[in-house]
Every structure is written in C-alpha cells, then in structure tokens.
PDB file of C-alpha atoms in Angstrom:
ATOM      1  CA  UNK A   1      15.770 -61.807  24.658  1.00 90.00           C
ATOM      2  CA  UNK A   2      17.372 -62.266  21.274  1.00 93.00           C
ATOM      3  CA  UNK A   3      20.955 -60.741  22.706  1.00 96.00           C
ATOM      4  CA  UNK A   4      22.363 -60.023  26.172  1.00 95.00           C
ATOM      5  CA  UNK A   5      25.748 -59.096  26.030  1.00 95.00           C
ATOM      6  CA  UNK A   6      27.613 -56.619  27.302  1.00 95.00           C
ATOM      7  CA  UNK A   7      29.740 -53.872  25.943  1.00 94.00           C
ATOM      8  CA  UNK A   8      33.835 -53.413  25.695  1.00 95.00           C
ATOM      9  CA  UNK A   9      35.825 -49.992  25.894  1.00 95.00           C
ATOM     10  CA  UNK A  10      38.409 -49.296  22.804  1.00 96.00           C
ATOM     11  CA  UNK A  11      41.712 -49.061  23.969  1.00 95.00           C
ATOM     12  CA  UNK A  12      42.561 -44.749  25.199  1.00 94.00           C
ATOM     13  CA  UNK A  13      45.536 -45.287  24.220  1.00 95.00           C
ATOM     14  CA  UNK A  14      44.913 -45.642  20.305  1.00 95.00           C
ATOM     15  CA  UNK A  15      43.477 -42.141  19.337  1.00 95.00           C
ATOM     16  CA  UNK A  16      42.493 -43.785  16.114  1.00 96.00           C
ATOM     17  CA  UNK A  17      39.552 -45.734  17.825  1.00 97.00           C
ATOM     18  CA  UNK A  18      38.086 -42.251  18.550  1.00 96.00           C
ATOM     19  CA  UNK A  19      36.140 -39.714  16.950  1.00 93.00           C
ATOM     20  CA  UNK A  20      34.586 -41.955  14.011  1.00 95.00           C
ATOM     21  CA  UNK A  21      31.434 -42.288  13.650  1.00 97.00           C
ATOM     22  CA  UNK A  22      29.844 -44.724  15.667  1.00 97.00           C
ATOM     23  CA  UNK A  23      28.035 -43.919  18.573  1.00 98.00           C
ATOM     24  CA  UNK A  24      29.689 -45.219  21.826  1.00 97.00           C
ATOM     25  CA  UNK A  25      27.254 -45.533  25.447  1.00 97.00           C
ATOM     26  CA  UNK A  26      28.560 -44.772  28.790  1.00 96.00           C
ATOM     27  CA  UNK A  27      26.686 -44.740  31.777  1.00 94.00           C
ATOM     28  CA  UNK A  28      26.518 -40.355  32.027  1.00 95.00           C
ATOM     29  CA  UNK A  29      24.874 -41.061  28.478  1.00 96.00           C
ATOM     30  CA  UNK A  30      21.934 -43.312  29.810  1.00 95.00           C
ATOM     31  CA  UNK A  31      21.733 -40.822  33.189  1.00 92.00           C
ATOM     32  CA  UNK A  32      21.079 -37.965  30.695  1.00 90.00           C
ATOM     33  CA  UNK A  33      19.202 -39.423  28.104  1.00 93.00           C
ATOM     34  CA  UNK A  34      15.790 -40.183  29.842  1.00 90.00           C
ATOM     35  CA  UNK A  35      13.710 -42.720  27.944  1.00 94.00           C
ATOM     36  CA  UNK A  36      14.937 -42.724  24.787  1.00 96.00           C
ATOM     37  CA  UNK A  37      18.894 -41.870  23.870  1.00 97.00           C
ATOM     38  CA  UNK A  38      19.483 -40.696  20.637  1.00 97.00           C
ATOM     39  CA  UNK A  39      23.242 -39.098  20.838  1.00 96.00           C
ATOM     40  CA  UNK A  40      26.410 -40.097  22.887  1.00 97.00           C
ATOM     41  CA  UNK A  41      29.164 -37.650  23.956  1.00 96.00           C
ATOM     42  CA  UNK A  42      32.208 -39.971  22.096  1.00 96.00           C
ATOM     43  CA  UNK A  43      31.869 -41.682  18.937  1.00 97.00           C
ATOM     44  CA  UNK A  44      34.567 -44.677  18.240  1.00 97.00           C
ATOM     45  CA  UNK A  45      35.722 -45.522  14.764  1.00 97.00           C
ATOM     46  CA  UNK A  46      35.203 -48.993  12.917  1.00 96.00           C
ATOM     47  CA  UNK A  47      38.982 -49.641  13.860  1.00 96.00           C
ATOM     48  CA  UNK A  48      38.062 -49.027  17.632  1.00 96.00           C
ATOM     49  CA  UNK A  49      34.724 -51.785  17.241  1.00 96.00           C
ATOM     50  CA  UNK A  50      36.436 -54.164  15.593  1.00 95.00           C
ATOM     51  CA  UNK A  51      39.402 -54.118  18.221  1.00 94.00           C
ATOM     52  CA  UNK A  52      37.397 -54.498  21.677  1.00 94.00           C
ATOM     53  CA  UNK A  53      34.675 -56.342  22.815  1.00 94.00           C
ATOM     54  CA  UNK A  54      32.036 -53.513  21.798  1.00 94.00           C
ATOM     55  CA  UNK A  55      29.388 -54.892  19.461  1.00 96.00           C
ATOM     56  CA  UNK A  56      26.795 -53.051  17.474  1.00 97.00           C
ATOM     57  CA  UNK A  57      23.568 -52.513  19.564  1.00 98.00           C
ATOM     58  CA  UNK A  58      20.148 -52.732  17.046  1.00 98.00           C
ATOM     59  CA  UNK A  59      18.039 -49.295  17.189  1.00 97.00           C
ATOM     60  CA  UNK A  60      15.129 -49.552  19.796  1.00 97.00           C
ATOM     61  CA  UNK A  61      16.639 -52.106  21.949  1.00 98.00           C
ATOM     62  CA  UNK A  62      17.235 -51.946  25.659  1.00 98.00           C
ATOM     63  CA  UNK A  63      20.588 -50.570  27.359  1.00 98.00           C
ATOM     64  CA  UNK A  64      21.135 -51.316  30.941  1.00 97.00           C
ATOM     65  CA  UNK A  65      23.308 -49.646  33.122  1.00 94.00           C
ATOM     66  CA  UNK A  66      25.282 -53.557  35.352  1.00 93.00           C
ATOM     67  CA  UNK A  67      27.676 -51.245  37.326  1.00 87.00           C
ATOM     68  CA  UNK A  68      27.767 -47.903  38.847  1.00 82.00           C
ATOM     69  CA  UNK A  69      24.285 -46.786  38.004  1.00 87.00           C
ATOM     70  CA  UNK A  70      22.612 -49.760  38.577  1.00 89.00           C
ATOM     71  CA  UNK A  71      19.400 -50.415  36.882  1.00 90.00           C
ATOM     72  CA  UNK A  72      19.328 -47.135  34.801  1.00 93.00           C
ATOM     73  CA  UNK A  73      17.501 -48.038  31.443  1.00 96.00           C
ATOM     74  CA  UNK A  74      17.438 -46.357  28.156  1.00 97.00           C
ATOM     75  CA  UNK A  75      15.896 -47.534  24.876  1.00 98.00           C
ATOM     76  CA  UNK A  76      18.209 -46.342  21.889  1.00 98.00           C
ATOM     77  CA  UNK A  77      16.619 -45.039  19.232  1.00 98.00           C
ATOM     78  CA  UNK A  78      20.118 -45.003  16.777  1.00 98.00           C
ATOM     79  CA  UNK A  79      22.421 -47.848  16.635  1.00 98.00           C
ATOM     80  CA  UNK A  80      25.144 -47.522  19.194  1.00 98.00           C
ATOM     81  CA  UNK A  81      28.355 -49.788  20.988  1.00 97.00           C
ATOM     82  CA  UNK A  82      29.092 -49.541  24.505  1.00 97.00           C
ATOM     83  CA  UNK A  83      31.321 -50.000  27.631  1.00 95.00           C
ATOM     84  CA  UNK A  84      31.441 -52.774  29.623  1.00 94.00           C
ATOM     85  CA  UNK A  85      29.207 -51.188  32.023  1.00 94.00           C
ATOM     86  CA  UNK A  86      26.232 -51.383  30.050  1.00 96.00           C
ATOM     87  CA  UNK A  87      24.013 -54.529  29.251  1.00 96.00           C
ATOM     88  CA  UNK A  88      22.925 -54.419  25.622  1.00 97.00           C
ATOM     89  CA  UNK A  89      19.340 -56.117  25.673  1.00 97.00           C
ATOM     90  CA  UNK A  90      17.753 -56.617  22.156  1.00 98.00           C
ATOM     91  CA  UNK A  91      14.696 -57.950  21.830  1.00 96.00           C
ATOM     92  CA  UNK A  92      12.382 -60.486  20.296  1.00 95.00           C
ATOM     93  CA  UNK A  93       9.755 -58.196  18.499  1.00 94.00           C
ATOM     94  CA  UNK A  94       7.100 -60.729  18.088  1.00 94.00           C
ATOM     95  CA  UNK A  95       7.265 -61.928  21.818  1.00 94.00           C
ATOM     96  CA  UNK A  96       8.015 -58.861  23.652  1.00 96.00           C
ATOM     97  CA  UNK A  97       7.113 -54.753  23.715  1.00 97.00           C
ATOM     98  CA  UNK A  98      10.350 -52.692  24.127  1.00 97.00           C
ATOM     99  CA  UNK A  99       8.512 -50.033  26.435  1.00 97.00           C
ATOM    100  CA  UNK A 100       6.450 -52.940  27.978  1.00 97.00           C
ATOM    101  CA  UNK A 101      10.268 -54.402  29.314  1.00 97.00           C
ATOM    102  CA  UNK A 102      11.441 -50.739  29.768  1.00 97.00           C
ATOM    103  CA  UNK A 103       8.869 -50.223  31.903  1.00 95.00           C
ATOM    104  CA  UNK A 104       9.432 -53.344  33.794  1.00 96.00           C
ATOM    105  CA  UNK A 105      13.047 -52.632  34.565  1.00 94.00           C
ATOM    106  CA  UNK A 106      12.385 -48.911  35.305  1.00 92.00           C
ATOM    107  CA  UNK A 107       9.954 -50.489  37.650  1.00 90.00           C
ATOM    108  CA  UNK A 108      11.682 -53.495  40.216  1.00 91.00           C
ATOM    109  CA  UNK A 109      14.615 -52.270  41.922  1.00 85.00           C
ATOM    110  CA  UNK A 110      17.539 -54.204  40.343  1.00 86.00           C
ATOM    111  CA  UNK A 111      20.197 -53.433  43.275  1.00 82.00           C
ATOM    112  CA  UNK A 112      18.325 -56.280  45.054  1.00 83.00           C
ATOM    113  CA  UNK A 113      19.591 -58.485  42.492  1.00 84.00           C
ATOM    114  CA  UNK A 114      23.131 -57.251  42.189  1.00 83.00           C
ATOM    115  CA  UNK A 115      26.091 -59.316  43.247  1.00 80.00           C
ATOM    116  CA  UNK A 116      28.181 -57.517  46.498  1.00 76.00           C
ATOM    117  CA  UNK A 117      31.952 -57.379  46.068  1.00 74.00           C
ATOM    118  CA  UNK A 118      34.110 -54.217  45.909  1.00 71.00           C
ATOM    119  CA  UNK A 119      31.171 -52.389  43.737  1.00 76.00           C
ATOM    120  CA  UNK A 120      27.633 -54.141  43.106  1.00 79.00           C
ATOM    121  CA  UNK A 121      26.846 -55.223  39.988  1.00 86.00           C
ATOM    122  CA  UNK A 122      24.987 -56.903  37.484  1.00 91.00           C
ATOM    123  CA  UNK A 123      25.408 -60.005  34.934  1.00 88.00           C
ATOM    124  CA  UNK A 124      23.478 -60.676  32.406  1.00 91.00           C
ATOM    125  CA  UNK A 125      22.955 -64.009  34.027  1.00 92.00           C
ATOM    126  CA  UNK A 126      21.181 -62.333  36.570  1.00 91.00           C
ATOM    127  CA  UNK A 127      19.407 -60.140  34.527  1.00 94.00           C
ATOM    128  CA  UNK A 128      18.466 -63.432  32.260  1.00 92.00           C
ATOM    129  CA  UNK A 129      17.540 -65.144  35.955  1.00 92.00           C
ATOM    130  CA  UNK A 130      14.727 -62.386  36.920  1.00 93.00           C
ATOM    131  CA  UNK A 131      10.884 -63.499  36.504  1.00 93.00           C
ATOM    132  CA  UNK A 132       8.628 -61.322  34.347  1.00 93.00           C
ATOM    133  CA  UNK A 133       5.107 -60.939  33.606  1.00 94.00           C
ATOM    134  CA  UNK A 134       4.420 -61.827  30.207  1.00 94.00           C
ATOM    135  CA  UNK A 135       0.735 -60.833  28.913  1.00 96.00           C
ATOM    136  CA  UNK A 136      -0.087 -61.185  25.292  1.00 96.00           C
ATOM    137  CA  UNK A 137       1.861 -58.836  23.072  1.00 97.00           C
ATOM    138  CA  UNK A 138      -1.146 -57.144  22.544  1.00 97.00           C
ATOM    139  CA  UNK A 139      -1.594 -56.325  26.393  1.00 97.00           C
ATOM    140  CA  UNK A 140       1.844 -55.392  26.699  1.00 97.00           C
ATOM    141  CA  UNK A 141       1.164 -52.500  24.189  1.00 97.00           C
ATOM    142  CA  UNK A 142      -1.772 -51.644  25.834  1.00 97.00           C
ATOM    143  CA  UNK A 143      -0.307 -51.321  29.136  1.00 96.00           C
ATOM    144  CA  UNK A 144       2.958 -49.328  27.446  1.00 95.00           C
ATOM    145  CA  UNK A 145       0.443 -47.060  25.981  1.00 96.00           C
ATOM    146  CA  UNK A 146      -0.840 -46.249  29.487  1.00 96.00           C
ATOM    147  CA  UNK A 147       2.536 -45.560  30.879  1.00 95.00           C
ATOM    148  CA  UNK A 148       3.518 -43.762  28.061  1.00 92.00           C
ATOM    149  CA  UNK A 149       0.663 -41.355  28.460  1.00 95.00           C
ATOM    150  CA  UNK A 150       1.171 -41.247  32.169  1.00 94.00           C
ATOM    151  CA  UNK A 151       4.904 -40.162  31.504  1.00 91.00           C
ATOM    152  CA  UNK A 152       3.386 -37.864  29.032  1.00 91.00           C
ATOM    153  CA  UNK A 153       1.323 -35.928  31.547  1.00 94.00           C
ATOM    154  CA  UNK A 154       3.577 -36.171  34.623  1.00 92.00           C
ATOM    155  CA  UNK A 155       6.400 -34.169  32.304  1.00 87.00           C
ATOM    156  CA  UNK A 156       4.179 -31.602  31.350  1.00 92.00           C
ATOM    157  CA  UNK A 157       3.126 -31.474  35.177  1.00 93.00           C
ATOM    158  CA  UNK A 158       6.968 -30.909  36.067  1.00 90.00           C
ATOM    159  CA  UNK A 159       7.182 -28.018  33.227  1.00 90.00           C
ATOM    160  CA  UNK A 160       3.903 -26.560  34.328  1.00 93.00           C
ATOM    161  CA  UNK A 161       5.764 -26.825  38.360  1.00 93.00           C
ATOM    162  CA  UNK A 162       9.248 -25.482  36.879  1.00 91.00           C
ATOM    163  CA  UNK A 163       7.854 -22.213  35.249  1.00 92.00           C
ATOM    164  CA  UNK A 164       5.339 -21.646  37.914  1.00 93.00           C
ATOM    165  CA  UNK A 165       8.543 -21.598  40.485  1.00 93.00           C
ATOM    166  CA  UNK A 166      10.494 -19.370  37.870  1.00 92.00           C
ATOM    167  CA  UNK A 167       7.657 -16.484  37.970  1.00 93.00           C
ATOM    168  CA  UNK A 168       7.468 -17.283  42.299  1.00 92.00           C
ATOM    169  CA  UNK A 169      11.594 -16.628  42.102  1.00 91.00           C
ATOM    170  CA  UNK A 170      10.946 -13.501  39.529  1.00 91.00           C
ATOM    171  CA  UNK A 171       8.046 -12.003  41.679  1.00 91.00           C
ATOM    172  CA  UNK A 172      10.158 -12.721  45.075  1.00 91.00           C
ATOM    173  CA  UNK A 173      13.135 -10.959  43.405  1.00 89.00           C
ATOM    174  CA  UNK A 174      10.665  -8.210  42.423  1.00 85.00           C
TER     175      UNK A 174
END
C-alpha cells in the first residue's frame, strides 16, 4: 500500500462544511455502490476537509468499510473523503492490480480479523497485518480479467432471473 488511513467526519454542527463540492463516503455509500462508486449522497466543502481528519482519497483506490459493515469494499472511480468508518487504501500501481486486491478483500472474510469490544472492527494495522498472494502484476491482471468477466456474466444471469420472475408475477396476476 502507498496509504492506509482512515477517514474523519466534519463537524454537523458547522453547516458550512456541507454541501460543497467534495465527495464525502459513508458506509450506505459503499453498501449501494457495488464495485465501483462514483457518487456519494453528501458532499463537504474545502472548509469541512481542511477542519477534520478527512483526507482526499486518489480515484481508483480501495475504500474499506473497518466498522459496521465490515469488509464491504468499493473501488472509487472519482476522488472522494470519508468518515472514520472507512479505510482509505491507495495503492502502489506498479506492484499491485486494484481489482486483483478488490477481489482479494471481497474474497476472505475480514470479521475473522476484527477486534471484539462493544462493536467489531477493523484497523488498518490489521488490515496492514493480513497475508496476500502476490503473483506478478501481470498475473494479477490476468486473474482480475477472469473475475471481471465472471461478474460480468453472473449480473446479466441475475437480470435474465429478475425479468423472467417479473413476466412469472405478470402471468400469475393474469
């Protein structure tokens, strides 16, 4: 990893943090956005970054829900901040795939790794801590590509599946 860090939340209580321009993550936004997020609900303003711990996440890096949520992953594909909640994972192009580490994470179930106390959650010591399989860069991509296409087909599977059980609802209402 070139960055680990996690996020900060802008004060509520200053109205002027809000509704700028700057994309801010919380976990419902990595829940709803699938693979790849590309809006947030609230935006903060520069005033609202530069007075909390919320840092500017690079495009196409990795955001990882440590509370809550656990383990839900999300590459974003437009720069965004985000809450303490969320593990902001940017990495080292030349070393590392982005979907090749997605897929990783998406993969092991991180609870087992999460410290117990009033809520689990993760660190991004423990996130630095965990072991991964490192092919070549160049297998990496090739095994993203296969997942990727996998993904690919299983969706269109679940739309096929979703409008097949529309027309069985139609026909039964029929």
């Amino acid at each position: 990893f070139e960055k680990l860090r996690s996020g900060g939340t802008p004060l509520t209580s200053k109205k002027h943090y809000y509704n700028g321009h700057i994309p801010f993550v919380k976990i419902e936004d990595i829940t709803g956005a699938g693979k790849f997020l590309t809006d947030t609900k609230i935006k903060i303003s520069n005033d609202g970054l530069n007075n909390s711990t919320a840092w500017l996440v690079p495009k196409d890096s990795l955001l990882l829900a440590i509370y809550g949520s656990i383990g839900e992953i999300t590459i974003n594909k437009i720069e965004v901040t985000t809450n303490q909640a969320i593990l902001g994972i940017v990495l080292d192009k030349n070393r590392v795939d982005t979907d090749y580490v997605y897929y990783f994470f998406k993969n092991i179930k991180l609870i087992r790794y999460a410290k117990q106390s009033t809520q689990a959650n993760l660190t991004a010591e423990i996130i630095r801590s965990i072991e991964m399989p490192l092919p070549s860069l160049e297998e990496q991509k090739r095994i993203s590509l296969i997942l990727n296409t996998l993904d690919k087909k299983l969706s269109l599977q679940q739309s096929k599946k979703s409008k097949l059980e529309s027309i069985r609802k139609s026909l039964m209402n029929d």
